[in-house]
PDB file of C-alpha atoms in Angstrom:
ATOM      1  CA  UNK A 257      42.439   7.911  25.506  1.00  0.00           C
ATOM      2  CA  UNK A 258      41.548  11.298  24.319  1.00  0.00           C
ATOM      3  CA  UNK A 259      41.829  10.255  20.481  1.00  0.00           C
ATOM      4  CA  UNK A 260      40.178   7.219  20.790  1.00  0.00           C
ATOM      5  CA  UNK A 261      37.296   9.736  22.632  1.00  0.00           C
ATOM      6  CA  UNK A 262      37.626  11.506  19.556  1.00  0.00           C
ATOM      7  CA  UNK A 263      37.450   8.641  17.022  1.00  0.00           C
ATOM      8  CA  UNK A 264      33.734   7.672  19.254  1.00  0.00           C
ATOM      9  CA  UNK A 265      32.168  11.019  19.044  1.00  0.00           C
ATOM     10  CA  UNK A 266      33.078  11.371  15.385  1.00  0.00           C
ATOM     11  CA  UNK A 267      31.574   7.985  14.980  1.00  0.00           C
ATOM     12  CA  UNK A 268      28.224   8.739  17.012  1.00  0.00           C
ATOM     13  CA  UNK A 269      27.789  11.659  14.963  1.00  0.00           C
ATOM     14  CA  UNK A 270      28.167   9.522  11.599  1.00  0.00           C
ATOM     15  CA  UNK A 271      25.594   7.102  12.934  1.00  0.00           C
ATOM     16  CA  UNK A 272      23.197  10.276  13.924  1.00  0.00           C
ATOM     17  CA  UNK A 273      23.482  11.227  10.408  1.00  0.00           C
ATOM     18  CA  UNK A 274      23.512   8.237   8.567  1.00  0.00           C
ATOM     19  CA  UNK A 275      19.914   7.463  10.910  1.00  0.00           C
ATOM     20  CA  UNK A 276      18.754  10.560   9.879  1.00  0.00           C
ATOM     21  CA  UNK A 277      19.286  10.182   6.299  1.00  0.00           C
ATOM     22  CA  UNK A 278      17.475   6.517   6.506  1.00  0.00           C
ATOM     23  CA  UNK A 279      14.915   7.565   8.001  1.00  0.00           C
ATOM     24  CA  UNK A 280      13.976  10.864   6.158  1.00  0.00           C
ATOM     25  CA  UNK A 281      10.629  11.817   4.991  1.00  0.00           C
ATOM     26  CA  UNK A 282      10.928  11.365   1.328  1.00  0.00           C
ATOM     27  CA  UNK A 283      10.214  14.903  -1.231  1.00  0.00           C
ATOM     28  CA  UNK A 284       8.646  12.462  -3.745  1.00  0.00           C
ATOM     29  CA  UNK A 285       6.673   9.737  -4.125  1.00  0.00           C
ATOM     30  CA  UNK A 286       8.433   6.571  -3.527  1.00  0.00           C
ATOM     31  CA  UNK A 287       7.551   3.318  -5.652  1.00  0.00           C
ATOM     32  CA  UNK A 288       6.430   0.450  -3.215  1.00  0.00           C
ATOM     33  CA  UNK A 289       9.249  -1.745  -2.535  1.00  0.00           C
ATOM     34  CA  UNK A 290       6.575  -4.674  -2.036  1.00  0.00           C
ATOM     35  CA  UNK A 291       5.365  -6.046  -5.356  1.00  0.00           C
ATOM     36  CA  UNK A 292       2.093  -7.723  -4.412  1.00  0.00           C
ATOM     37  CA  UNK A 293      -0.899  -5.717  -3.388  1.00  0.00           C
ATOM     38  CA  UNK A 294      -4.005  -7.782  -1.879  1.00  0.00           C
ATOM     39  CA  UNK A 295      -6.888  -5.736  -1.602  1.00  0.00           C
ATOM     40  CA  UNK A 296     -10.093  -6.641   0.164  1.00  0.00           C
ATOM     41  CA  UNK A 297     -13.746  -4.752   0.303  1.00  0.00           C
ATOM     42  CA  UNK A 298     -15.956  -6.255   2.845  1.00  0.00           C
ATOM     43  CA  UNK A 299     -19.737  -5.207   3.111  1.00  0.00           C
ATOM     44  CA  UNK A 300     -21.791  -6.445   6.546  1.00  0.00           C
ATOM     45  CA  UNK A 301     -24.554  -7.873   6.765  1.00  0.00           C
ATOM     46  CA  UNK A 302     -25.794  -5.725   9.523  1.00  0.00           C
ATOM     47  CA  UNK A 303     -23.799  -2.484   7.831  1.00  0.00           C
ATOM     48  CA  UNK A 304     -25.244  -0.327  10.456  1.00  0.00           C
ATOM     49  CA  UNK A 305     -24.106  -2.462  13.365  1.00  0.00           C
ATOM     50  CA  UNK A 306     -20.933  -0.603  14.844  1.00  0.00           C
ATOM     51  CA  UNK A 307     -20.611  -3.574  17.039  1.00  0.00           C
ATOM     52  CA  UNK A 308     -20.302  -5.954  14.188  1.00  0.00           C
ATOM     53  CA  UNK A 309     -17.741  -3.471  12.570  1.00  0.00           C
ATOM     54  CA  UNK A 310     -15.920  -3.556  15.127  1.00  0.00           C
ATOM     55  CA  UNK A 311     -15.686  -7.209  15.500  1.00  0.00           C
ATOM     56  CA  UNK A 312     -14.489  -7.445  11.982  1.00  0.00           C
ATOM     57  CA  UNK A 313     -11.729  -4.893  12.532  1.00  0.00           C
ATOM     58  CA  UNK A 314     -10.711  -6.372  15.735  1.00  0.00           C
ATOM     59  CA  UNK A 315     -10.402  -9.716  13.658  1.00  0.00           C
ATOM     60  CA  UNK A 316      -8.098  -7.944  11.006  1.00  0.00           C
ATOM     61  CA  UNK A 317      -6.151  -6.435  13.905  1.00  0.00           C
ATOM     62  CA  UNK A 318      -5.351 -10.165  14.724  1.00  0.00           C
ATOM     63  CA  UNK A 319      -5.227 -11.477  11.693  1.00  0.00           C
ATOM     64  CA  UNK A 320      -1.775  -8.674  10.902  1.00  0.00           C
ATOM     65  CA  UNK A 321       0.118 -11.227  12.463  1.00  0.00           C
ATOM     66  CA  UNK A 322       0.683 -13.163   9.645  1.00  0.00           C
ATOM     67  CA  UNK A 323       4.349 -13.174   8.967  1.00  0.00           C
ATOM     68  CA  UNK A 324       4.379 -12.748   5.444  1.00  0.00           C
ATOM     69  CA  UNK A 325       2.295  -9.861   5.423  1.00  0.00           C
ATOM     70  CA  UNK A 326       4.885  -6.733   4.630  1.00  0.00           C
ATOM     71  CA  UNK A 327       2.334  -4.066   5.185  1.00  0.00           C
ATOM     72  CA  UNK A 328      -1.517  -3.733   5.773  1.00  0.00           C
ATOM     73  CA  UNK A 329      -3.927  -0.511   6.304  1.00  0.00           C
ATOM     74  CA  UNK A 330      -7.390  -1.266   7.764  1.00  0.00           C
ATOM     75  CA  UNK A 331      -9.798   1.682   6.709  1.00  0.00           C
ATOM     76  CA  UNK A 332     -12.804   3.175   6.393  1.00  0.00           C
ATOM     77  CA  UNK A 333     -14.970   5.242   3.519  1.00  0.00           C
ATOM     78  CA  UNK A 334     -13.020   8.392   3.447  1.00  0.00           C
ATOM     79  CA  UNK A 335     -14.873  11.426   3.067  1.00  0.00           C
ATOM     80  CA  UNK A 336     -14.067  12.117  -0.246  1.00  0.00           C
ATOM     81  CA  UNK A 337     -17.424  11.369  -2.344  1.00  0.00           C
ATOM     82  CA  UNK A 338     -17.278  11.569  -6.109  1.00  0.00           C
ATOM     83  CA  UNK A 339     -19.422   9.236  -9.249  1.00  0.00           C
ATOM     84  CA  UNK A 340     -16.317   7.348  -9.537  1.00  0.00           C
ATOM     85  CA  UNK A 341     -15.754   6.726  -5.619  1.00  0.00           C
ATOM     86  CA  UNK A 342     -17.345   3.242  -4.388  1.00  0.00           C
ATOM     87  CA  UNK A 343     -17.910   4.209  -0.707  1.00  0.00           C
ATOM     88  CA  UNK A 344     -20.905   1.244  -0.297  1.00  0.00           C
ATOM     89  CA  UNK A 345     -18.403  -1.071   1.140  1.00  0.00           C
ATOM     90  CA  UNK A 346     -17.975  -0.778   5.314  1.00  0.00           C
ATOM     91  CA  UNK A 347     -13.984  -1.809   5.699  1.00  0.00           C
ATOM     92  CA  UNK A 348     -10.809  -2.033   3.609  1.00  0.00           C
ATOM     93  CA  UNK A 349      -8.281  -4.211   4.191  1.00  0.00           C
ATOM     94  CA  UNK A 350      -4.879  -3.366   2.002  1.00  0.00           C
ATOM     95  CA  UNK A 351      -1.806  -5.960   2.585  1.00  0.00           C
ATOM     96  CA  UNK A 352       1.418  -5.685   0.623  1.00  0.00           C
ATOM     97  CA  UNK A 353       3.746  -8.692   0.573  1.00  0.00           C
ATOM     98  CA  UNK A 354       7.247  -9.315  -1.463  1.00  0.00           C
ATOM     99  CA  UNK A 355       5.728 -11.960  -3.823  1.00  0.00           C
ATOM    100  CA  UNK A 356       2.755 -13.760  -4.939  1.00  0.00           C
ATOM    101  CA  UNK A 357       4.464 -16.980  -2.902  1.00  0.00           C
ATOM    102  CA  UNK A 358       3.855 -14.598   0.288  1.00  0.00           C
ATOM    103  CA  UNK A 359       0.457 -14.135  -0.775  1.00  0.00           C
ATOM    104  CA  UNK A 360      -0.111 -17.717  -1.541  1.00  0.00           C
ATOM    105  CA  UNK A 361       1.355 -18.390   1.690  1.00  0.00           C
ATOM    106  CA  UNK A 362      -1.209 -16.259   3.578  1.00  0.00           C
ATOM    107  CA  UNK A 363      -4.493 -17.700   2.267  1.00  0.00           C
ATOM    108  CA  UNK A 364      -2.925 -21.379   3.951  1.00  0.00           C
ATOM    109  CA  UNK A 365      -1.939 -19.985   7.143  1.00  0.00           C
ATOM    110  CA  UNK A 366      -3.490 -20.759  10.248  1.00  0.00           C
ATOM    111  CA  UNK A 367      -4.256 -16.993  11.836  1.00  0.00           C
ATOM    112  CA  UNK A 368      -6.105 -16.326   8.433  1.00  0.00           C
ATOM    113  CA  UNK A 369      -8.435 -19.288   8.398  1.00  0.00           C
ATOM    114  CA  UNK A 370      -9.069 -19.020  12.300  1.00  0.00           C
ATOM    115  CA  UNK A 371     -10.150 -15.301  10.800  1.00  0.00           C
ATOM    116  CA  UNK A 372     -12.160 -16.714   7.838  1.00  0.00           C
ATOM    117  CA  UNK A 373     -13.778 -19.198  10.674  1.00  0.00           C
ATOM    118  CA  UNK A 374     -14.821 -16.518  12.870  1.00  0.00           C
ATOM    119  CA  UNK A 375     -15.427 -13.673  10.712  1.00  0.00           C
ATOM    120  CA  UNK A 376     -17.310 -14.823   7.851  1.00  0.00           C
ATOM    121  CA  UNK A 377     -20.750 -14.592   9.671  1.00  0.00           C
ATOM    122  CA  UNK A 378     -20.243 -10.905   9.737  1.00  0.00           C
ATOM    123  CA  UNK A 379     -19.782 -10.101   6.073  1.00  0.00           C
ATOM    124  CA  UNK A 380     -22.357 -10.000   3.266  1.00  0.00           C
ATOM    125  CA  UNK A 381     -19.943  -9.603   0.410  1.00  0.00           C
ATOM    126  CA  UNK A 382     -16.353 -10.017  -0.534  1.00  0.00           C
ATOM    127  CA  UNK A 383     -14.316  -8.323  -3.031  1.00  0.00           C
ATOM    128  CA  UNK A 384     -10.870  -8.608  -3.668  1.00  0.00           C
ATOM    129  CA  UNK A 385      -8.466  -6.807  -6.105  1.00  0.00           C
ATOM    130  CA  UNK A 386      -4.813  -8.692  -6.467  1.00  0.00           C
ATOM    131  CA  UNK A 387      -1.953  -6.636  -8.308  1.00  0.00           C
ATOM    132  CA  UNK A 388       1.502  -7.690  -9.300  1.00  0.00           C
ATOM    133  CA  UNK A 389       3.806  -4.780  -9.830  1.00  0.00           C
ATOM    134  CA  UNK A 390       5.069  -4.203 -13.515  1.00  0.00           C
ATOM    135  CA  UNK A 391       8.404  -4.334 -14.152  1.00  0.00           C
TER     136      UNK A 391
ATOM    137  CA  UNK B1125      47.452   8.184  15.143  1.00  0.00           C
ATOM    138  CA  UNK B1126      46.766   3.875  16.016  1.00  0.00           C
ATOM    139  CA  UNK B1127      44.055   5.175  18.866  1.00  0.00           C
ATOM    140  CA  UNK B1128      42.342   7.266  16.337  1.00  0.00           C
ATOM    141  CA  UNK B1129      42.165   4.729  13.175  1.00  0.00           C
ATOM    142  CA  UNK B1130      40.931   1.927  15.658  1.00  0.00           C
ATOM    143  CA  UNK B1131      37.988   4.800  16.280  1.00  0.00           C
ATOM    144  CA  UNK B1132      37.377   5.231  13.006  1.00  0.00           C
ATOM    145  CA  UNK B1133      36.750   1.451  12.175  1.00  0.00           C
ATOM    146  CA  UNK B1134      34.396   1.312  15.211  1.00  0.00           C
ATOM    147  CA  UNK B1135      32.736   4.042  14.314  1.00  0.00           C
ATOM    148  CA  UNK B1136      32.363   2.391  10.968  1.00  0.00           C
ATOM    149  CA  UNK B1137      31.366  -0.933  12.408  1.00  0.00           C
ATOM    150  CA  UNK B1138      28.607   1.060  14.158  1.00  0.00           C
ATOM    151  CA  UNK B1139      27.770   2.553  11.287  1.00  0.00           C
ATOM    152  CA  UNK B1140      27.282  -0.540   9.434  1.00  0.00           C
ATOM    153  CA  UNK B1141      25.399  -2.216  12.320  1.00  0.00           C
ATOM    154  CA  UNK B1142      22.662   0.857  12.741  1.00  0.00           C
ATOM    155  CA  UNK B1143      22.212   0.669   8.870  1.00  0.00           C
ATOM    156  CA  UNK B1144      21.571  -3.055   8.106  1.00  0.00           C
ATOM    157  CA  UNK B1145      18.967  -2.940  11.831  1.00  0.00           C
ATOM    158  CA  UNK B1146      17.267  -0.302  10.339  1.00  0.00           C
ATOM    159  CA  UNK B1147      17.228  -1.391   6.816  1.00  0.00           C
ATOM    160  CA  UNK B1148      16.549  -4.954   7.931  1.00  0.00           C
ATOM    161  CA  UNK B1149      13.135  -6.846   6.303  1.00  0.00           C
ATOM    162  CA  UNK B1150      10.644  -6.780   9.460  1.00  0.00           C
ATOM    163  CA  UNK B1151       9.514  -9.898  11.162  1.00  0.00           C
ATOM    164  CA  UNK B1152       5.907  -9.003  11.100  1.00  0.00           C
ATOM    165  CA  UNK B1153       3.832  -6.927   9.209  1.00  0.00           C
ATOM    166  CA  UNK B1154       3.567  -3.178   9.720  1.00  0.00           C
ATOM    167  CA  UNK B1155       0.529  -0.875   9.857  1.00  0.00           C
ATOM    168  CA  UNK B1156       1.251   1.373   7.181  1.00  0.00           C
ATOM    169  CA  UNK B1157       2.272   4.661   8.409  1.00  0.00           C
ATOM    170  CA  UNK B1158       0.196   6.723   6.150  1.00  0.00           C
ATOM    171  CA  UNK B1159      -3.402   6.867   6.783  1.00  0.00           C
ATOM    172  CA  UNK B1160      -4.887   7.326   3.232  1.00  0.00           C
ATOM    173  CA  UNK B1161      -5.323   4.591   0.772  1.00  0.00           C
ATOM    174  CA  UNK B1162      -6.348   5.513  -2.782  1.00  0.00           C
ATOM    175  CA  UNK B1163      -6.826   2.730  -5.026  1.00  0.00           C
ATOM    176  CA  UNK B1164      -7.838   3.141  -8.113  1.00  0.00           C
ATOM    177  CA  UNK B1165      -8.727   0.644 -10.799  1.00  0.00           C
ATOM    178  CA  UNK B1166      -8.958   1.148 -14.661  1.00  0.00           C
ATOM    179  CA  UNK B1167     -10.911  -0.695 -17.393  1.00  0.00           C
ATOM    180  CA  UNK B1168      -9.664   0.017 -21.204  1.00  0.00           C
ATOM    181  CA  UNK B1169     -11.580   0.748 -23.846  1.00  0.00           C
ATOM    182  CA  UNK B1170      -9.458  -1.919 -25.368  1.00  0.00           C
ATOM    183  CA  UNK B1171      -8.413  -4.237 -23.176  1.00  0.00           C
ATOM    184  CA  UNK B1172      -6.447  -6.431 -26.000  1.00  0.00           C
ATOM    185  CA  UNK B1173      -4.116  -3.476 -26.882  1.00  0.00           C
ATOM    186  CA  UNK B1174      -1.127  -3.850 -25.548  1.00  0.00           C
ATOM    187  CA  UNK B1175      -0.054  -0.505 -26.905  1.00  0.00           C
ATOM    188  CA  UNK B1176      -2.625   1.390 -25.059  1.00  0.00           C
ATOM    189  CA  UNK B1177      -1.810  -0.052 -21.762  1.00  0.00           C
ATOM    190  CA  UNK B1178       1.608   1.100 -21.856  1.00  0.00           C
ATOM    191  CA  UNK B1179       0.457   4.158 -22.419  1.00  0.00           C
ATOM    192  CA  UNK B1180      -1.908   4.179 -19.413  1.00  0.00           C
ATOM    193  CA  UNK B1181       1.040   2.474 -18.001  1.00  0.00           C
ATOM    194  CA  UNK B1182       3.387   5.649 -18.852  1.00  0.00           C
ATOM    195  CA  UNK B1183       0.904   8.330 -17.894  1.00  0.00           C
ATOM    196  CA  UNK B1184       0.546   6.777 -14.441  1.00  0.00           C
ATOM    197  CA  UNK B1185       4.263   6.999 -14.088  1.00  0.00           C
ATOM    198  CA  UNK B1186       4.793  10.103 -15.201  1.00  0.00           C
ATOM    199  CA  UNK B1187       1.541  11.257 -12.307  1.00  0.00           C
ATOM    200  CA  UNK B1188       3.688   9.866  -9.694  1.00  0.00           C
ATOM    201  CA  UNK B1189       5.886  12.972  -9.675  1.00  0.00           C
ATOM    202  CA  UNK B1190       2.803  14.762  -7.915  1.00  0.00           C
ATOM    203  CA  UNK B1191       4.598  15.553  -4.428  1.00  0.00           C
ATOM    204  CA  UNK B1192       1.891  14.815  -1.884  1.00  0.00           C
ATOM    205  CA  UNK B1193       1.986  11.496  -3.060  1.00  0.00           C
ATOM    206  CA  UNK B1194       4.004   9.240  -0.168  1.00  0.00           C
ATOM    207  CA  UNK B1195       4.396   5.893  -2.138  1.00  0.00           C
ATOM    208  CA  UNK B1196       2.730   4.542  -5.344  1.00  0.00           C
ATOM    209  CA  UNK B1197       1.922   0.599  -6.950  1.00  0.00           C
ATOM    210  CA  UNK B1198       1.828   0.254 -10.701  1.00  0.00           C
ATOM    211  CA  UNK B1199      -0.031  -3.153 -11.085  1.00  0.00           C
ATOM    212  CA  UNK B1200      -1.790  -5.554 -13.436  1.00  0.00           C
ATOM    213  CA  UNK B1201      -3.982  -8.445 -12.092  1.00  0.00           C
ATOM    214  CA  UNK B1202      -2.082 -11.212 -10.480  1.00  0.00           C
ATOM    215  CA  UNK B1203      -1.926 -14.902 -11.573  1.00  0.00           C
ATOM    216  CA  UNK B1204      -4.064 -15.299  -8.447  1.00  0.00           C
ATOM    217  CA  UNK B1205      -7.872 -16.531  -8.884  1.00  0.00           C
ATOM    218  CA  UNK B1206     -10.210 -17.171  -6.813  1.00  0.00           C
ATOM    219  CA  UNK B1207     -14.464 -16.430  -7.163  1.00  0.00           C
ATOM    220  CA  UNK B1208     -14.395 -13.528  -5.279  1.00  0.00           C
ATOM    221  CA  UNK B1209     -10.945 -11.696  -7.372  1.00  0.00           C
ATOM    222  CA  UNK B1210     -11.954  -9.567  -9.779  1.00  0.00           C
ATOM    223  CA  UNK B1211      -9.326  -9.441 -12.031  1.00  0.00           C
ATOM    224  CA  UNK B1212     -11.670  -7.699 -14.879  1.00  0.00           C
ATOM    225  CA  UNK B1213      -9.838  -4.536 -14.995  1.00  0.00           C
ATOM    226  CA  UNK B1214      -6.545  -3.552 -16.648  1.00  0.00           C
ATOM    227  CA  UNK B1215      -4.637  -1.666 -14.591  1.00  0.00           C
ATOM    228  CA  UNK B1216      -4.361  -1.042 -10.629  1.00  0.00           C
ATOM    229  CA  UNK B1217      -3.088   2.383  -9.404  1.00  0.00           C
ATOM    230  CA  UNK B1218      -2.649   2.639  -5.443  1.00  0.00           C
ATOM    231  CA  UNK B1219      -1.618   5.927  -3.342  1.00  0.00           C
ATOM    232  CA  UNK B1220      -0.847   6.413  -0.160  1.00  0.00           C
ATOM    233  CA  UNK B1221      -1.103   9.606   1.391  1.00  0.00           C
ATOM    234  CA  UNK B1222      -0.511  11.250   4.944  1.00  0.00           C
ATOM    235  CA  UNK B1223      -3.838  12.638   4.971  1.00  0.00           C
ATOM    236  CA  UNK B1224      -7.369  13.201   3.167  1.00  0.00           C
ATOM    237  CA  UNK B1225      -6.078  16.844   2.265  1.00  0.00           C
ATOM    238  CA  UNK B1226      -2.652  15.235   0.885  1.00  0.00           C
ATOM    239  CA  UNK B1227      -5.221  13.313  -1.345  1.00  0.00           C
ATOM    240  CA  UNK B1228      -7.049  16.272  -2.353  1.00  0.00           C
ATOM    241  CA  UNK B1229      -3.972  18.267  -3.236  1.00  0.00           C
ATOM    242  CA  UNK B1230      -3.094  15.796  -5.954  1.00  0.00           C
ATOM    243  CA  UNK B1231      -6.481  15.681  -7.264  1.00  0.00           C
ATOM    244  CA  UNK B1232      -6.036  19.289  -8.304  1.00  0.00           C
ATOM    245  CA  UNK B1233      -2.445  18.677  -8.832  1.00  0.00           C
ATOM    246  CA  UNK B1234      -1.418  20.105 -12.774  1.00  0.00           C
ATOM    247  CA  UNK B1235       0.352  17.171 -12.777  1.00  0.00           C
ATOM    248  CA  UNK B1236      -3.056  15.192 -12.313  1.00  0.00           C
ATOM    249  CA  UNK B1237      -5.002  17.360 -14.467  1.00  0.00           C
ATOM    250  CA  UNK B1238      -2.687  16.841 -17.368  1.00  0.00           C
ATOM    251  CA  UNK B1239      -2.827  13.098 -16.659  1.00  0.00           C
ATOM    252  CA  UNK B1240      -6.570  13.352 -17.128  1.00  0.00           C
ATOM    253  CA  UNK B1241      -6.590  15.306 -20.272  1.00  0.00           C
ATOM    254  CA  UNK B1242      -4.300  12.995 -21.937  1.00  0.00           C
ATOM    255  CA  UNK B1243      -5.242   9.338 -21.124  1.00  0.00           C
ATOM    256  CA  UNK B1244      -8.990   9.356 -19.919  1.00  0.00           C
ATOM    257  CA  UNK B1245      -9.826   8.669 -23.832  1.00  0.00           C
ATOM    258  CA  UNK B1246      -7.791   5.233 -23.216  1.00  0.00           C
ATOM    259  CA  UNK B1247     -10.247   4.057 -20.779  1.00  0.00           C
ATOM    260  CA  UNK B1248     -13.628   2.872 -20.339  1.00  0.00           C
ATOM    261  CA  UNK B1249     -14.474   2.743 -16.561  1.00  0.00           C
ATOM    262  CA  UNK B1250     -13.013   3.729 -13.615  1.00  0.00           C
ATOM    263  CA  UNK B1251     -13.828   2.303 -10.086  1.00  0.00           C
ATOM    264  CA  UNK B1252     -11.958   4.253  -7.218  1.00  0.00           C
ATOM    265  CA  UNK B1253     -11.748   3.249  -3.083  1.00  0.00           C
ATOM    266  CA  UNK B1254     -10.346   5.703  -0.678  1.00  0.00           C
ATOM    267  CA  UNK B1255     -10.000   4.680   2.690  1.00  0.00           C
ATOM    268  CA  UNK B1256      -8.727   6.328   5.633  1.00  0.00           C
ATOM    269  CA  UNK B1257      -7.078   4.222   8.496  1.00  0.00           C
ATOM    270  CA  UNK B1258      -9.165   3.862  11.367  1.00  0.00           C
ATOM    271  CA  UNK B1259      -8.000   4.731  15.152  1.00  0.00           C
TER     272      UNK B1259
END
């Protein structure tokens, strides 16, 4: 009994550190491991509405459920403000997925055309930027 | 000795097991755990030349080495289109970051600087979007 005691402690503390290790902050920039970035702009029609804002975002908050999204950010303008920066737009919506079939996938799928359906009213302008990764 | 070895392989088991759950593709989509987005998108002052996108191509890998940067997307436009893609530009750059000061730390980076110096003559236009997740 007391080795095999032993053998589970020493194997706990393997697990701790193998966790550890997986879950690390990275030093350096990591590549993305998803390929496909979809990347929408959306300017409102009522831009100064924060109730129409938040409609949107509470759409996008639903619309995350897709299940071949990977990843998605829903932002704002950041502060930053140089000639280069387009801040016009009022919310970004950034999705990764594995593949452009993932992608493809997503434009079909129910949640997002309930979103389309229900959101649409809100926006004045749509722009989207797709990227494939290089190899 | 037998006590001990049959430890060993469940620690190992255990091992294995914590690994692959928390290596294991999600079900759903994430929110991205870094709040900034930085996406930047390049036109070329000649888009035909294969040559000088690689070297845009290069020079963005090399400015992935700046160490505030928490994961990076090398991309050309997808196969995907649609009338409200642009798929104009060239080449698609995205950064995430922990924070807006993360974000400023790499614009000041050497690293950055020197990326600057060397391949702004390649392009034409610039369009950049930095968004910061909302609450």
């Amino acid at each position: 009994m007391k080795e095999r005691a032993h053998g589970r402690i020493i194997g706990a503390i393997v697990v701790g550190l193998a966790a550890a290790s997986l879950m690390a902050t990275p030093a350096r920039s990591a590549e993305l491991p998803q390929k496909f970035v979809h990347h929408v702009y959306f300017w409102l029609k009522q831009p100064d509405d924060a109730s129409d804002r938040a409609r949107l975002i509470d759409g996008l908050r639903k619309l995350a459920a897709v299940k071949t999204i990977r990843s998605h950010h829903i932002g704002i303008p950041a502060a930053t403000d140089r000639e280069v920066i387009d801040r016009s737009y009022a919310v970004s919506w950034m999705l990764t997925f594995d593949s452009k079939a993932d992608q493809d996938a997503y434009q079909v799928d129910p949640i997002h055309l309930r979103f389309v359906d229900q959101c649409s009213p809100l926006w004045a302008r749509v722009v989207v930027y797709d990227s494939e990764a290089i190899e």
